[in-house]
mmCIF file of C-alpha atoms in Angstrom:
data_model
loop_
_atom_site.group_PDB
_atom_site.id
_atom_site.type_symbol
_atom_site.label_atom_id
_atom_site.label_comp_id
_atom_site.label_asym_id
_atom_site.label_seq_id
_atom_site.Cartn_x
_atom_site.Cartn_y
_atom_site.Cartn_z
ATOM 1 C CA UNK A 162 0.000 0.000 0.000
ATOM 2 C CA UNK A 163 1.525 3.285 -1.075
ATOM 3 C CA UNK A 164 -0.021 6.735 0.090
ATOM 4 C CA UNK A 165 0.226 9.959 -2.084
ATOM 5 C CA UNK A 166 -0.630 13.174 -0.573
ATOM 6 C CA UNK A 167 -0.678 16.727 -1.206
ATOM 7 C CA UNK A 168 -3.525 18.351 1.405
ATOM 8 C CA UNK A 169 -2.727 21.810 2.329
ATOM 9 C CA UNK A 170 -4.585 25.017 3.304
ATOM 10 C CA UNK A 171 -3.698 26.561 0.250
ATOM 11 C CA UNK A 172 -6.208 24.424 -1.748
ATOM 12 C CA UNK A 173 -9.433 24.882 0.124
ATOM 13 C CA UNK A 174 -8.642 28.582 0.307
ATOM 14 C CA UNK A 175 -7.929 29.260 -3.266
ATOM 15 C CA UNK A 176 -11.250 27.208 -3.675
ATOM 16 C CA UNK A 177 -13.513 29.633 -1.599
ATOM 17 C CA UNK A 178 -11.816 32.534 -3.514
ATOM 18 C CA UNK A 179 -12.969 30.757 -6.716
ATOM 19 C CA UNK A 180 -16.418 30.241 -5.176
ATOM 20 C CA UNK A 181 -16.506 34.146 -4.755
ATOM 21 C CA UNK A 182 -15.398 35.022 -8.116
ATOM 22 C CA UNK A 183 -11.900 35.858 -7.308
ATOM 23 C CA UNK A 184 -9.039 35.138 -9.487
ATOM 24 C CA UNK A 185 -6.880 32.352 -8.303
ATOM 25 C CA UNK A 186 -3.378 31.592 -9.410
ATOM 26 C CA UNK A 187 -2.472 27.792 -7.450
ATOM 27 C CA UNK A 188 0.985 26.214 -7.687
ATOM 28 C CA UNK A 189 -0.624 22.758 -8.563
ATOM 29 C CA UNK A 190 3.124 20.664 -8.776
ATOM 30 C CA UNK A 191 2.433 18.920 -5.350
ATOM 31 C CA UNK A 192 -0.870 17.538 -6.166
ATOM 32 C CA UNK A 193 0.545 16.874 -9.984
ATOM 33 C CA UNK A 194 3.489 14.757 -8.457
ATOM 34 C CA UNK A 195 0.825 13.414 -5.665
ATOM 35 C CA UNK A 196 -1.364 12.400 -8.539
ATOM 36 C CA UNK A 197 0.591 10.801 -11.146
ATOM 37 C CA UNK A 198 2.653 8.936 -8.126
ATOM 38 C CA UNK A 199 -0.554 7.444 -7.297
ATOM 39 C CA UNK A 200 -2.175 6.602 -11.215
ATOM 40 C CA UNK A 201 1.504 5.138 -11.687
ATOM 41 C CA UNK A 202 0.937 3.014 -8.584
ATOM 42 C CA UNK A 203 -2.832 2.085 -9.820
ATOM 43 C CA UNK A 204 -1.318 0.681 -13.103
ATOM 44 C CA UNK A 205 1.077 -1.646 -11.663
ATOM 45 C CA UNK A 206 -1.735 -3.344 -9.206
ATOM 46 C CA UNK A 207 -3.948 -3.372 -12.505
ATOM 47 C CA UNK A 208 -1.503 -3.946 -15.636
ATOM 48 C CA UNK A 209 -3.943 -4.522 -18.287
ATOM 49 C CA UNK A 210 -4.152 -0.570 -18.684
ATOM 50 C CA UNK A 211 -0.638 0.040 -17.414
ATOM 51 C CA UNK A 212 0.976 0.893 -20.987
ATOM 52 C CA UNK A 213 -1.503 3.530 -21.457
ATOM 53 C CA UNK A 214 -1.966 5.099 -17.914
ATOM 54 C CA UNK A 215 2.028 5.327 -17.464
ATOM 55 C CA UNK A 216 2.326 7.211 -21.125
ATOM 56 C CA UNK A 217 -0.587 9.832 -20.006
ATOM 57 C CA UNK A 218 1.241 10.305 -16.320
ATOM 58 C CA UNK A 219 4.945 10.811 -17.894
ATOM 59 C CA UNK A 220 3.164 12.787 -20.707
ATOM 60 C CA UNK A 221 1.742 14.925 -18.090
ATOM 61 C CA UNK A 222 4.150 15.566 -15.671
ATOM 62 C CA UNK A 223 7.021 16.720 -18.368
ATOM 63 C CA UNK A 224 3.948 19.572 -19.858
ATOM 64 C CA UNK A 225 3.179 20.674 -16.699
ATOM 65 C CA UNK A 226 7.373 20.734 -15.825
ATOM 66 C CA UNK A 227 7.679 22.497 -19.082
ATOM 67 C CA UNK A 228 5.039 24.731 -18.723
ATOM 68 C CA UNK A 229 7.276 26.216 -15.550
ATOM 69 C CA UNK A 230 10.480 26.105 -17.267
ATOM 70 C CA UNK A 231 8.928 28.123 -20.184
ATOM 71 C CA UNK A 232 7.574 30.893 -17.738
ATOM 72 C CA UNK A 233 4.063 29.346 -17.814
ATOM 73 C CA UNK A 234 3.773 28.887 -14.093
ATOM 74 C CA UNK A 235 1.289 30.456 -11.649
ATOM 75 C CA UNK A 236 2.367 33.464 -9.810
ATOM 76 C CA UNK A 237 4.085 32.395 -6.643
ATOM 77 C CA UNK A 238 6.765 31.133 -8.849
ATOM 78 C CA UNK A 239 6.602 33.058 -12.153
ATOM 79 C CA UNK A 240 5.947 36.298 -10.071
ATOM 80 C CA UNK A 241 3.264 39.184 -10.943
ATOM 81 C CA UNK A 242 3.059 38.045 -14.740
ATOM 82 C CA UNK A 243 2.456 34.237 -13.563
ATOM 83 C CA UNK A 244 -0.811 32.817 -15.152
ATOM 84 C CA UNK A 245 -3.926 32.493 -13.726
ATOM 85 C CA UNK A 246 -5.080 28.722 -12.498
ATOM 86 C CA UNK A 247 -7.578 28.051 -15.546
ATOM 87 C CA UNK A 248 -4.962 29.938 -18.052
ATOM 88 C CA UNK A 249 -2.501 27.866 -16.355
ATOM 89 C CA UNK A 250 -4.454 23.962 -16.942
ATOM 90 C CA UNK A 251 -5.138 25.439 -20.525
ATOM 91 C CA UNK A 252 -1.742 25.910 -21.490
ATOM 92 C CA UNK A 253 -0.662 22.567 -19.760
ATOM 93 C CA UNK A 254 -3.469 20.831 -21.597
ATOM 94 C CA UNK A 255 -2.988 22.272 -24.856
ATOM 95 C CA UNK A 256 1.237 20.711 -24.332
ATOM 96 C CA UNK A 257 -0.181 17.224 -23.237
ATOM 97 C CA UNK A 258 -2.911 16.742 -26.263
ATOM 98 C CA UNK A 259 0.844 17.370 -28.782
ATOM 99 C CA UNK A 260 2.385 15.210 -26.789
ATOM 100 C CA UNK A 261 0.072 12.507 -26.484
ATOM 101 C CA UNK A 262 0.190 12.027 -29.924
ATOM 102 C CA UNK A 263 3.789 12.854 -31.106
ATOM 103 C CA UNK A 264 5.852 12.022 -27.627
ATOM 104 C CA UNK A 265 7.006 15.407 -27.658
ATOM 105 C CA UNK A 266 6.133 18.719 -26.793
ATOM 106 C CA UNK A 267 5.434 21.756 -28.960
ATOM 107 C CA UNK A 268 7.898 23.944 -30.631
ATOM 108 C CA UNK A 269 7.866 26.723 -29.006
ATOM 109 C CA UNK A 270 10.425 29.828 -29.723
ATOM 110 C CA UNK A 271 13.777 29.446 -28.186
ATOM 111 C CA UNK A 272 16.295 31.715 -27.480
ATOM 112 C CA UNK A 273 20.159 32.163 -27.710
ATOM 113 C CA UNK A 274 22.362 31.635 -24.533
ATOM 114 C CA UNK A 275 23.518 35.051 -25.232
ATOM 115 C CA UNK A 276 20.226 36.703 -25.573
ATOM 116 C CA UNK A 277 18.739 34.527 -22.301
ATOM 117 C CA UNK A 278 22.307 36.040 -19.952
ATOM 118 C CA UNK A 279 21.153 39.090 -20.893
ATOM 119 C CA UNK A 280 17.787 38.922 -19.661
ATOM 120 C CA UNK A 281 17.877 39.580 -15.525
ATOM 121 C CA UNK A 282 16.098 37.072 -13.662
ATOM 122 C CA UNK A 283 13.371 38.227 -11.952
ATOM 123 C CA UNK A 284 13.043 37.100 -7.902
ATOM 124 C CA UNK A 285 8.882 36.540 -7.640
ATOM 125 C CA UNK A 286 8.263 38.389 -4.525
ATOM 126 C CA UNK A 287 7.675 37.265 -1.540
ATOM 127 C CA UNK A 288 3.718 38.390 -0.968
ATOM 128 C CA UNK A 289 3.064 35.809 -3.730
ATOM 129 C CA UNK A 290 4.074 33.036 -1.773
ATOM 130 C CA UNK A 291 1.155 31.122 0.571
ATOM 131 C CA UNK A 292 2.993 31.571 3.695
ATOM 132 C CA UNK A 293 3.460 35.528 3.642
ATOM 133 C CA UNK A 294 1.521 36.683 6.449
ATOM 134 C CA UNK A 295 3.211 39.751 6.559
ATOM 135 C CA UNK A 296 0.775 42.903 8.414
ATOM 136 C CA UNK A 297 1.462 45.636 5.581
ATOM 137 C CA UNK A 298 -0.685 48.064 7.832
ATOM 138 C CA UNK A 299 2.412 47.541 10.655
ATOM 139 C CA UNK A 300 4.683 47.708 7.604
ATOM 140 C CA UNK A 301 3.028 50.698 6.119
ATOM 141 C CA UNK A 302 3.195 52.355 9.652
ATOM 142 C CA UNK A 303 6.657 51.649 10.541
ATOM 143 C CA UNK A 304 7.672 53.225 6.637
ATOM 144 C CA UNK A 305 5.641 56.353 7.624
ATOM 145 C CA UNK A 306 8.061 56.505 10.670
ATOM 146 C CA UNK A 307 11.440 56.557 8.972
ATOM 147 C CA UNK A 308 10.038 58.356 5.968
ATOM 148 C CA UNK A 309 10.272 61.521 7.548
ATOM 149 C CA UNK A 310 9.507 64.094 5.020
ATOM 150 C CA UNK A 311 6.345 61.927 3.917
ATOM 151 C CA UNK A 312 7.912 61.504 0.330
ATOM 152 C CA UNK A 313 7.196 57.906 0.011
ATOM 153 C CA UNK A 314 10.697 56.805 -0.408
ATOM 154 C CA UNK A 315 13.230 56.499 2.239
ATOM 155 C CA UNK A 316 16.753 58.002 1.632
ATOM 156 C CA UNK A 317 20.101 56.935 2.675
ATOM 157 C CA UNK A 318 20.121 58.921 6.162
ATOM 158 C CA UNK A 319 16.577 57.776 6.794
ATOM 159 C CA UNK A 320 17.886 54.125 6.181
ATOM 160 C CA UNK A 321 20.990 54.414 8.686
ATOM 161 C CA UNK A 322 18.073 56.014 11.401
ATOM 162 C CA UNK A 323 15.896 52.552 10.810
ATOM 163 C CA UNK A 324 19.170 50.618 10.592
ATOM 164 C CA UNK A 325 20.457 52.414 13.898
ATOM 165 C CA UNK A 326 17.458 51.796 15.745
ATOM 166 C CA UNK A 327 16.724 47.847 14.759
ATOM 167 C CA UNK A 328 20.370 47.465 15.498
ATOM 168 C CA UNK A 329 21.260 46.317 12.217
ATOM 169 C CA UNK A 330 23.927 48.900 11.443
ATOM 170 C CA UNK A 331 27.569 47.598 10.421
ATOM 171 C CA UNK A 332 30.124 49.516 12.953
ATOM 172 C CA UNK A 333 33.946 50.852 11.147
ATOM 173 C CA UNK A 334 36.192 47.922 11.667
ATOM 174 C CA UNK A 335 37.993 50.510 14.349
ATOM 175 C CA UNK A 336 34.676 50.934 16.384
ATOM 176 C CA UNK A 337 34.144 47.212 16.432
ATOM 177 C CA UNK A 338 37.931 46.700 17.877
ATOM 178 C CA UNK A 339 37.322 49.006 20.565
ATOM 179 C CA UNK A 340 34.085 47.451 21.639
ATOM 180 C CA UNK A 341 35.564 44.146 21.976
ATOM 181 C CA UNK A 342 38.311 45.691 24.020
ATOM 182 C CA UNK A 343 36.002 47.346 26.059
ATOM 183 C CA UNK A 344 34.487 44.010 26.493
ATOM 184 C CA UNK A 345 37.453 42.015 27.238
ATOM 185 C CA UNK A 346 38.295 44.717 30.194
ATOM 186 C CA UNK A 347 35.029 44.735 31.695
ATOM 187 C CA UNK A 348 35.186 40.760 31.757
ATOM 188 C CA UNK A 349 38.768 40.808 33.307
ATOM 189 C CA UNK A 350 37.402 43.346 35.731
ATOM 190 C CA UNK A 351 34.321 40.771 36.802
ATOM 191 C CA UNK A 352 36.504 38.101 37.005
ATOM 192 C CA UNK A 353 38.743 39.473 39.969
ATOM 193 C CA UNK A 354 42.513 38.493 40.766
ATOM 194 C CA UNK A 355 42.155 34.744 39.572
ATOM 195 C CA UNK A 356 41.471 35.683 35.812
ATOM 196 C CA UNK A 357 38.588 34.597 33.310
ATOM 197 C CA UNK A 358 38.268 31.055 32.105
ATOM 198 C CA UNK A 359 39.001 30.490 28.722
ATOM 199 C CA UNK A 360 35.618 29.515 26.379
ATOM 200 C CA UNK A 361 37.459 27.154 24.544
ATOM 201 C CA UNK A 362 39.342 25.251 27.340
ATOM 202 C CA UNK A 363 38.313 22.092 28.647
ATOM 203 C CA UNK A 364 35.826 21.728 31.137
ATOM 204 C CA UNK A 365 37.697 18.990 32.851
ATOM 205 C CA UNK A 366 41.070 20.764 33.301
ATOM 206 C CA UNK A 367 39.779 24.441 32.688
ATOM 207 C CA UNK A 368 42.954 27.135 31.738
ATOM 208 C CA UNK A 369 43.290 30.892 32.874
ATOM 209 C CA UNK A 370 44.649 34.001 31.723
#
């Protein structure tokens, strides 16, 4: 017995959103892979069909791979421009019909190595991914802080305030020496006449300064 799941929130919520009218974009590839794993699996208990079922599956599975490599995906991978979940089965379906009659998939227009390095790959961002549960009201309100002449942009000394106050700013090298000194003093100071134990020494036969 072999079990073949993909069951996550994402699904029942992008369904509601349908329900409503919305426009959905769903990253299908775990409930492709969950679903060919198990029609692969049904074939070999029942091999009388197995010739056909395993030609749809692998037929499948390389559109809908294809269909991502091209730039056909749905917008948590393929970003903003990403296609919508019914534009996204169409396109898949229109790859698998070609290949289930030729074994391969359509020609589509290629391009040079030289002409692809020069095209910048685009990072999808991160609101498009089902986990982001970012508050942008918080966000919004914490900009508005740091943005202090309400321009909508945030310049390089409002940066190094916001940087300065999460404690996120990189110190000169000669600030960060004199901290540590500062550090090592006050620790020799704590540690009286006998001397601070080293961090690295053994516990067992411990070593002083």
């Amino acid at each position: 017995i072999k079990e073949f799941e993909a069951s996550h929130g994402t699904v029942a919520d992008l369904w509601h959103a349908h329900l409503r009218g919305e426009e959905t974009s769903m990253n299908p590839l775990g409930m492709v892979v969950a679903l060919l794993g198990a029609m692969d699996h049904a074939a070999a208990l029942e091999p009388s069909q197995a010739e056909l079922t395993k030609r749809f599956t692998k037929c499948c599975r390389d559109a809908v791979y294809q269909a991502f490599r091209d730039g056909r995906g749905t917008r948590d991978m393929a970003g903003p421009s990403g296609l919508t979940t019914e534009k996204f089965v169409d396109t898949v379906a229109e790859d698998l019909a070609v290949r289930l009659v030729t074994g391969q998939g359509p020609e589509r227009p290629t391009h040079s190595a030289a002409a692809a390095a020069e095209v910048p790959v685009q990072k999808a961002p991160r609101k498009f991914r089902r986990n982001y549960k970012v508050d942008e009201d918080q966000m919004r309100s914490i900009f508005s802080r740091f943005d202090s002449d309400n321009n909508g942009s945030i310049d390089f000394e409002e940066f190094v305030d916001l940087a300065l106050e999460l404690g996120i700013a990189p110190m000169q090298a000669d600030a960060v020496a004199a901290e540590m000194a500062r550090e090592e003093h006050k620790a020799d100071i704590e540690a009286g006449p006998r001397g601070r134990v080293r961090r690295w020494a053994s516990l067992d036969e411990p070593k002083l300064f």
